[in-house]
Short mmCIF file of C-alpha atoms in Angstrom, two decimals:
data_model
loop_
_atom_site.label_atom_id
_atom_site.label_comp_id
_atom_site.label_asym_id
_atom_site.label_seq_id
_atom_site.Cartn_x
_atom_site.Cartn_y
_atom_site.Cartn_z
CA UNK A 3 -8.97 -3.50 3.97
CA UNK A 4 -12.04 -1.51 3.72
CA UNK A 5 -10.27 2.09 3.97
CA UNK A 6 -7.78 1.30 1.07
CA UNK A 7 -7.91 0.10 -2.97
CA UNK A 8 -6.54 -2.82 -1.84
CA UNK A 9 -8.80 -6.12 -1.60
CA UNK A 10 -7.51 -9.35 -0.76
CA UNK A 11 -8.85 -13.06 -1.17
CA UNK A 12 -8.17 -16.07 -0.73
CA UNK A 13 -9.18 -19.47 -2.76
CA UNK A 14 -8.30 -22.93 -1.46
CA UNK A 15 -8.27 -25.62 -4.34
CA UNK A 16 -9.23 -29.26 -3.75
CA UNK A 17 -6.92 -32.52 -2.48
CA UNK A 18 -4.85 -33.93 -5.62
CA UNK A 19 -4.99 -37.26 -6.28
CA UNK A 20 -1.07 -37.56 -5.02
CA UNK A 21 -2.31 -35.66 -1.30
CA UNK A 22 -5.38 -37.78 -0.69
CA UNK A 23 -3.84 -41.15 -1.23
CA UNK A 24 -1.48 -39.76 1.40
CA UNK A 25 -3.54 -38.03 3.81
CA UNK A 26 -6.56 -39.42 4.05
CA UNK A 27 -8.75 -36.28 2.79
CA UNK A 28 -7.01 -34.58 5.80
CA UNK A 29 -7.53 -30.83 5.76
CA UNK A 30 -6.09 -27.76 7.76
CA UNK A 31 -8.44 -25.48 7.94
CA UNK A 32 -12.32 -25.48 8.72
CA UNK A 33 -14.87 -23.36 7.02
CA UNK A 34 -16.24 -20.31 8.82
CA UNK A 35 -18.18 -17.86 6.34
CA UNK A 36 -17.27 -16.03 3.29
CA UNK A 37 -15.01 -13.93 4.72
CA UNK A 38 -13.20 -16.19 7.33
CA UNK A 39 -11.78 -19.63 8.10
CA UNK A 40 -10.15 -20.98 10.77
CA UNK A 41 -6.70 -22.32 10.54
CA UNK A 42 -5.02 -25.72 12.97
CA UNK A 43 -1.38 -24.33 13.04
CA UNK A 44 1.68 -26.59 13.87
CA UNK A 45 0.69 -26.84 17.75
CA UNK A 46 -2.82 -27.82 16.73
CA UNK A 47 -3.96 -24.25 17.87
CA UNK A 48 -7.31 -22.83 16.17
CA UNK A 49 -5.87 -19.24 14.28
CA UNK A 50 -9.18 -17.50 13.06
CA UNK A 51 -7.69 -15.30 9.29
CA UNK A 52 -10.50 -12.88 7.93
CA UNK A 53 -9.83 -11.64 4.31
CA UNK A 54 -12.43 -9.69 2.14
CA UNK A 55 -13.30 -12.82 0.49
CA UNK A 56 -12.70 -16.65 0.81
CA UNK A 57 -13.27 -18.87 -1.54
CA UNK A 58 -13.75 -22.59 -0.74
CA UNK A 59 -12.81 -25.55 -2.64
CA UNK A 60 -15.63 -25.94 -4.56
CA UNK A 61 -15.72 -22.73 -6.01
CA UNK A 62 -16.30 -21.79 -9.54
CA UNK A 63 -13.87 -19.94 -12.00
CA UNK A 64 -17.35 -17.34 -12.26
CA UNK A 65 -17.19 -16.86 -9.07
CA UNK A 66 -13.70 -15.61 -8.45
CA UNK A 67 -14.38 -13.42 -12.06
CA UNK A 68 -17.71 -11.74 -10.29
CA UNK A 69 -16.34 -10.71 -7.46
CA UNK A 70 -12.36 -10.04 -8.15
CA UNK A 71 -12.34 -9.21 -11.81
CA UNK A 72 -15.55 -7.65 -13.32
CA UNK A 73 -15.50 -4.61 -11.38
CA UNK A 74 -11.85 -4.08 -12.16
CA UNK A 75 -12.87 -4.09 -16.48
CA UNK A 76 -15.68 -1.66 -15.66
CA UNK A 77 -12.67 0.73 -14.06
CA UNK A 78 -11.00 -0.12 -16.93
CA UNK A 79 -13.45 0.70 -19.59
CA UNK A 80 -14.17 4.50 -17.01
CA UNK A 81 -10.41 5.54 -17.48
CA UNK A 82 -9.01 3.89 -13.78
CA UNK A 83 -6.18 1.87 -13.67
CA UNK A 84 -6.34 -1.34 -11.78
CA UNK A 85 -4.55 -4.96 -11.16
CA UNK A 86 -5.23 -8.38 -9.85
CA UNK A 87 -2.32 -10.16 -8.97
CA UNK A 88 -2.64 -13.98 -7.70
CA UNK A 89 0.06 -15.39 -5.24
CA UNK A 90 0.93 -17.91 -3.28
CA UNK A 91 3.72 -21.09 -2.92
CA UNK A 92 4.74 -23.43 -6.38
CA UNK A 93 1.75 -25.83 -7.22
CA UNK A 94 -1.35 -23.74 -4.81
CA UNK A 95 -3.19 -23.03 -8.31
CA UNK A 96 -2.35 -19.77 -9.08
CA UNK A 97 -1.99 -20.41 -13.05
CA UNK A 98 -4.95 -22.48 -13.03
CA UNK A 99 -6.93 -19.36 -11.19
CA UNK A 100 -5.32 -17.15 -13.87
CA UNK A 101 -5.60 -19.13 -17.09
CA UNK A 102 -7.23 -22.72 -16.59
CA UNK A 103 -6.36 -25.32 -17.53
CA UNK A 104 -5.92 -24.44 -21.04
CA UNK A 105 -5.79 -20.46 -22.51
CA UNK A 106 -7.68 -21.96 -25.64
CA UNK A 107 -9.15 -25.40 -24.69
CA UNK A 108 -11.45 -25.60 -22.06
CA UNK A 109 -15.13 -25.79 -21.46
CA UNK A 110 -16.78 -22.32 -19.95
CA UNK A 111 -16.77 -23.65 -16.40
CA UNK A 112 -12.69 -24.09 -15.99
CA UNK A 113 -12.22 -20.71 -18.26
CA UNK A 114 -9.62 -18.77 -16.36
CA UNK A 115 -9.50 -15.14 -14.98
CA UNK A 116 -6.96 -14.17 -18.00
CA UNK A 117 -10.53 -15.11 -21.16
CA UNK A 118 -13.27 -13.53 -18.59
CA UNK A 119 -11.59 -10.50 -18.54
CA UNK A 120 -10.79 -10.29 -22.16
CA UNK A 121 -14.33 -11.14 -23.39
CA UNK A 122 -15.87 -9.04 -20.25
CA UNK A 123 -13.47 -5.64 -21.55
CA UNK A 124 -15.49 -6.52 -25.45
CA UNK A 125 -18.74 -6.65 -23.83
CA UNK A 126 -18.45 -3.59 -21.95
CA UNK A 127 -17.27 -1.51 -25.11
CA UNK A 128 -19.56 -3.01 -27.69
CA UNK A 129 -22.39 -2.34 -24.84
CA UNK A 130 -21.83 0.94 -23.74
CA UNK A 131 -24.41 3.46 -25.67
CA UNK A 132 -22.15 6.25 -25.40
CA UNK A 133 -18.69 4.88 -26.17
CA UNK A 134 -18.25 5.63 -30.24
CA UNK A 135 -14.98 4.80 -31.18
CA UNK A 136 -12.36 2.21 -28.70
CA UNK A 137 -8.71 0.44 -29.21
CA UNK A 138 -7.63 -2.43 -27.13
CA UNK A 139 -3.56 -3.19 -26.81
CA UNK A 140 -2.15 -6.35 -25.55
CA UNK A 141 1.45 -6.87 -24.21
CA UNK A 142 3.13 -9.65 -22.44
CA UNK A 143 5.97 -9.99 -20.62
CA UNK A 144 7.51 -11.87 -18.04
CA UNK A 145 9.94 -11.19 -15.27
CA UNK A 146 13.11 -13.65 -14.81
CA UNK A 147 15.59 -13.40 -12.67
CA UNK A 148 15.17 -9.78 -12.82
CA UNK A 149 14.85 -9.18 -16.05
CA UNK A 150 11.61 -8.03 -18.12
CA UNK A 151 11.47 -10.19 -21.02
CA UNK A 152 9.10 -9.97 -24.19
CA UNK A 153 6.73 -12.75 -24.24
CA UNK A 154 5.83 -11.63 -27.64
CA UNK A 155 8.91 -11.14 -28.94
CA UNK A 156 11.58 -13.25 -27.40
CA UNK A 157 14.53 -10.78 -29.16
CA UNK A 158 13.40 -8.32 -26.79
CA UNK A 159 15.01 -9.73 -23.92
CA UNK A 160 16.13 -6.96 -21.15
CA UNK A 161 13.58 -4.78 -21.57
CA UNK A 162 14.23 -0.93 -19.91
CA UNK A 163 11.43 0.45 -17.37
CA UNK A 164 10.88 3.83 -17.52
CA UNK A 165 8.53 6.68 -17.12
CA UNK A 166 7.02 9.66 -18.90
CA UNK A 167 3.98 12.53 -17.90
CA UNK A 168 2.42 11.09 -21.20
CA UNK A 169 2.17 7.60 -20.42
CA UNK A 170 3.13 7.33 -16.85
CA UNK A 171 5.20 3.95 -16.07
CA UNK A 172 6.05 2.11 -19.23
CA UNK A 173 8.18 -0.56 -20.48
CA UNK A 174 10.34 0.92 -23.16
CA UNK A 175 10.20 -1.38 -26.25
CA UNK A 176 7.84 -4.29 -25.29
CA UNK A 177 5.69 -5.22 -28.22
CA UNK A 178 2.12 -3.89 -27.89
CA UNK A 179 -0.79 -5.65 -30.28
CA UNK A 180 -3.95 -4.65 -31.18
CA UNK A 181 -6.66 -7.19 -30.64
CA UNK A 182 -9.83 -6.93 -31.93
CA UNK A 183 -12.15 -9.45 -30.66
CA UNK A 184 -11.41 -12.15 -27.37
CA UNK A 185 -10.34 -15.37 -29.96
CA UNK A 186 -7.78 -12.69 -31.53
CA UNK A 187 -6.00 -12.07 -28.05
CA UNK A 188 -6.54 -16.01 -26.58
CA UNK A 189 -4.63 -16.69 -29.95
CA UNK A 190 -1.73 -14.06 -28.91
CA UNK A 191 -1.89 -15.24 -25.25
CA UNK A 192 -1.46 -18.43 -26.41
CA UNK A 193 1.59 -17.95 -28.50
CA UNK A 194 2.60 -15.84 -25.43
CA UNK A 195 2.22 -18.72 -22.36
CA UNK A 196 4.08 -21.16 -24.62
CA UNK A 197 7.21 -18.48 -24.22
CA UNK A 198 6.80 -18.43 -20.50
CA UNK A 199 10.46 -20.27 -18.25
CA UNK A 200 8.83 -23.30 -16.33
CA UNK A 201 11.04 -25.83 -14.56
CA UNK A 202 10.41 -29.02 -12.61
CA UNK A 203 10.99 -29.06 -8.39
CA UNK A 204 9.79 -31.65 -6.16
CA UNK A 205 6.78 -29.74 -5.56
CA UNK A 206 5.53 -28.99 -9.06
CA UNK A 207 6.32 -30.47 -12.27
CA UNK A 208 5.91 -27.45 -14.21
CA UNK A 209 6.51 -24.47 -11.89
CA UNK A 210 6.83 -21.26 -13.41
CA UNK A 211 10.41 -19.89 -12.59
CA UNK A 212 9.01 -15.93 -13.70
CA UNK A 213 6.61 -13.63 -12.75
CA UNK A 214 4.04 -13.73 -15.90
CA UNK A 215 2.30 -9.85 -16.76
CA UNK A 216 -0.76 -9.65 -19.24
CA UNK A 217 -0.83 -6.10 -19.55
CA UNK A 218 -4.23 -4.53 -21.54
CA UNK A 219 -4.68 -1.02 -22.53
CA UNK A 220 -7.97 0.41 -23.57
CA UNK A 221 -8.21 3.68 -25.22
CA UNK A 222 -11.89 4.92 -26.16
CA UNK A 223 -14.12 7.97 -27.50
CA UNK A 224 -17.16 8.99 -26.00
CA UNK A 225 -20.48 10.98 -26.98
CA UNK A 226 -20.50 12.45 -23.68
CA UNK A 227 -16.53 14.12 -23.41
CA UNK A 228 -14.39 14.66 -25.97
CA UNK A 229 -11.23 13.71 -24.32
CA UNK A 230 -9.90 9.72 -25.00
CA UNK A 231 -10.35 8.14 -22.26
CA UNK A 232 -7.55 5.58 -20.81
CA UNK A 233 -7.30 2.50 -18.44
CA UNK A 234 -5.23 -0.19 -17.93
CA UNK A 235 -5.70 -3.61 -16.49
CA UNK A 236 -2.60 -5.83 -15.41
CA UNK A 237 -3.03 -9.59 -14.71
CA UNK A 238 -0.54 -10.98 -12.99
CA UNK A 239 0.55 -14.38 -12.79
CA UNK A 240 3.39 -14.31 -10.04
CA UNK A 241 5.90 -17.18 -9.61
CA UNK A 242 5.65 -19.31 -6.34
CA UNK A 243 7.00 -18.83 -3.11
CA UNK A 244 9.38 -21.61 -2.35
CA UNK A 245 11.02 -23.05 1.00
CA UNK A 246 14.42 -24.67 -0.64
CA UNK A 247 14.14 -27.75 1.50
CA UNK A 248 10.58 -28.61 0.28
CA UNK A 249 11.36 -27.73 -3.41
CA UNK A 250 14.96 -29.69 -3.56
CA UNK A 251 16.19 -26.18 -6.16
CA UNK A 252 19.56 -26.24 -6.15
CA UNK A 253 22.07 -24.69 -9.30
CA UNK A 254 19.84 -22.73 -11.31
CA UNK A 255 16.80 -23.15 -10.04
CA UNK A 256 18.21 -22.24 -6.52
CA UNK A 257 19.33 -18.81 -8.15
CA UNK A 258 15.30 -18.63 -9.62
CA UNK A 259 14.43 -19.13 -6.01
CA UNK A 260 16.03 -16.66 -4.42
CA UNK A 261 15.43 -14.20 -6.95
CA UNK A 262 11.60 -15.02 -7.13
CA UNK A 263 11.10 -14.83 -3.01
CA UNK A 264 13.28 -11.09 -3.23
CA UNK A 265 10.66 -9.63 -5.38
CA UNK A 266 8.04 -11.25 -3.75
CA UNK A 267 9.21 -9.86 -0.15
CA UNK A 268 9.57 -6.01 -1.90
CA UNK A 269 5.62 -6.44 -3.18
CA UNK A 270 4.72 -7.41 0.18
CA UNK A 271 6.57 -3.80 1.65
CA UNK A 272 4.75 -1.99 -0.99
CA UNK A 273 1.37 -3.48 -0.23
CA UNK A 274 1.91 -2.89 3.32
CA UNK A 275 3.12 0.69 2.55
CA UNK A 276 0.21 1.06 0.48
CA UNK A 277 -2.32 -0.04 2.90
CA UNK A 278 -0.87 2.46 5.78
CA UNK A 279 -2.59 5.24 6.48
CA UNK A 280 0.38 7.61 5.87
CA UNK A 281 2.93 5.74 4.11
CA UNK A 282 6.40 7.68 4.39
CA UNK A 283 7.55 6.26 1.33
CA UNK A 284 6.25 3.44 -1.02
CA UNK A 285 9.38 1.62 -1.97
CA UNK A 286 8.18 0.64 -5.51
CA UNK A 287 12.01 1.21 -7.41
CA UNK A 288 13.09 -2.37 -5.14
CA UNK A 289 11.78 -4.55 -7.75
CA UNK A 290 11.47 -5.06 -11.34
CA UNK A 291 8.04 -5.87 -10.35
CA UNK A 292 6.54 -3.15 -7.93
CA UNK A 293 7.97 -0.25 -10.42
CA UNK A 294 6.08 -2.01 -13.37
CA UNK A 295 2.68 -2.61 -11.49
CA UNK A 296 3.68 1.26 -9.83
CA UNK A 297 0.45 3.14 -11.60
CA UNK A 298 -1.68 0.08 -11.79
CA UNK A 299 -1.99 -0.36 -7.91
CA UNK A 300 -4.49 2.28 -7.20
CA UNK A 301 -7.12 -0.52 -7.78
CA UNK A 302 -5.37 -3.49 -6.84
CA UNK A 303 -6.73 -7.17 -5.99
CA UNK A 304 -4.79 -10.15 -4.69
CA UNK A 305 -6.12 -13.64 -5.14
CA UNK A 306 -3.98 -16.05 -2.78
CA UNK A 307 -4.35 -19.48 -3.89
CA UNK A 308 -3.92 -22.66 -0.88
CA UNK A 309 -3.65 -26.23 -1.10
CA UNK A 310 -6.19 -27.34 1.26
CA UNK A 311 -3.94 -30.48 2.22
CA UNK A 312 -2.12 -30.39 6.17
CA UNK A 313 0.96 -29.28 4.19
CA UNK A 314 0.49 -26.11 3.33
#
């Protein structure tokens, strides 16, 4: 990935209780460096997979911030757009990566991506010498079964994408706070995750059935220029891929499925378009999703979460 924006990890999160009673601490992979692992497949072949970053079962919520995150708020803070998106199948840890285990209450250790990036945007703007005047704007919104929802607002509940030379990709009509200090916007977010859809499968009790956006725009005046300078940082939380046999969705759910894999296969396209050397086209109008994150992916980082168990 090293001649594109694009950086992609990968974390693997530890046995549950449920997979070790049943597997014996088995794992499927075996540890290589930081960057690569080394992966038994179903014919007990070694598979070697190299990704900018790897991070191991016993690493910390910091670390995945340090490396994925913090340079991302400093864009942020210099006017560049950027987004960190973390993926991977129903129950692999990619809320926990993004949030925690709790948006409000947890010690510092478990504190998600979603607080260390709201309290690292503060720091960098109360810091900076030359920055003299700075707004921060939250939104929320989720995307389910194709529609953008208001997270904040739960009226708002078909929201219209569109786009302007002003403000570039937009969501017409989502509600847009000003926060003023990190407990102000974990208090929001809170209110926020509580609106999220989140239905029970046979792989995860709570799996979240949408495609979760924490959108943050900072707007700031500096000593040094007299323009206002603008970034924005989107977190996203994205639903799980799901194999219908493993998951048992059927009705509803099996609609959420299908719907949740679709966009998932179109930001996949445009990440591979994006990472060509001279994409033709970059088909970002396929999904609700890809025309959202459309100006955000100039700076983009993906964070795929594994179960470490022989099921994965």
């Amino acid at each position: 990935m090293s001649n594109s924006n694009v950086t992609v990890c990968v974390r693997f999160r530890p046995l549950s209780h449920k997979e070790r009673k049943g597997n014996d601490d088995k794992v499927c992979f075996k540890k290589l460096d930081s960057e690569s692992f080394v992966f038994k497949d179903e014919r007990d072949e070694d598979v070697i997979f190299s990704f900018d970053k790897v991070f191991y079962d016993d690493s910390e919520q910091s670390d995945v911030y340090n490396f994925l995150a913090m340079p991302i708020v400093t864009d942020a803070v210099n006017g560049i757009n950027g987004t960190i998106i973390t993926y991977g199948q129903t129950g692999a840890g990619k809320t926990y990566s993004m949030e925690g285990p709790s948006i409000l209450h947890c010690n510092e250790l478990k504190t998600g991506l979603v607080q260390r990036v709201v309290n690292g945007l503060f720091e960098c703007l109360r810091t900076s010498a030359n920055i003299t005047t700075w707004t921060v704007k939250l939104s929320m919104v989720e995307i389910y079964l194709e529609k953008v929802r208001d997270l904040l607002d739960l009226s708002k509940d078909n929201l219209q994408i569109k786009e302007s030379k002003s403000q570039g990709i937009f969501i017409s009509g989502a509600t847009e706070i000003s926060i003023m200090n990190g407990s102000d916007a974990l208090e929001r977010l809170s209110e926020g995750i509580a609106n999220r859809a989140v239905g029970e499968t046979q792989m995860n009790l709570a799996s979240s059935r949408s495609h979760c956006l924490y959108i943050f725009s900072v707007q700031h005046g500096s000593t040094t220029d007299e323009r206002v300078r603008a970034g924005k940082i989107i977190l996203v939380d994205l639903a799980g891929s799901e194999k219908v046999e493993k998951t048992g969705a059927e009705g509803r759910v099996l609609d959420e499925a299908k719907m949740i894999n679709k966009s998932l296969s179109a930001l996949g396209n445009v990440i591979n378009a994006l990472t060509t050397a001279k994409p033709n086209h970059v088909p970002y109008r396929d999904s609700k999703l890809t025309r959202i994150l459309q100006d955000s992916l100039v700076c983009q980082k993906i964070l795929q979460d594994f179960q470490t168990s022989s099921f994965v």
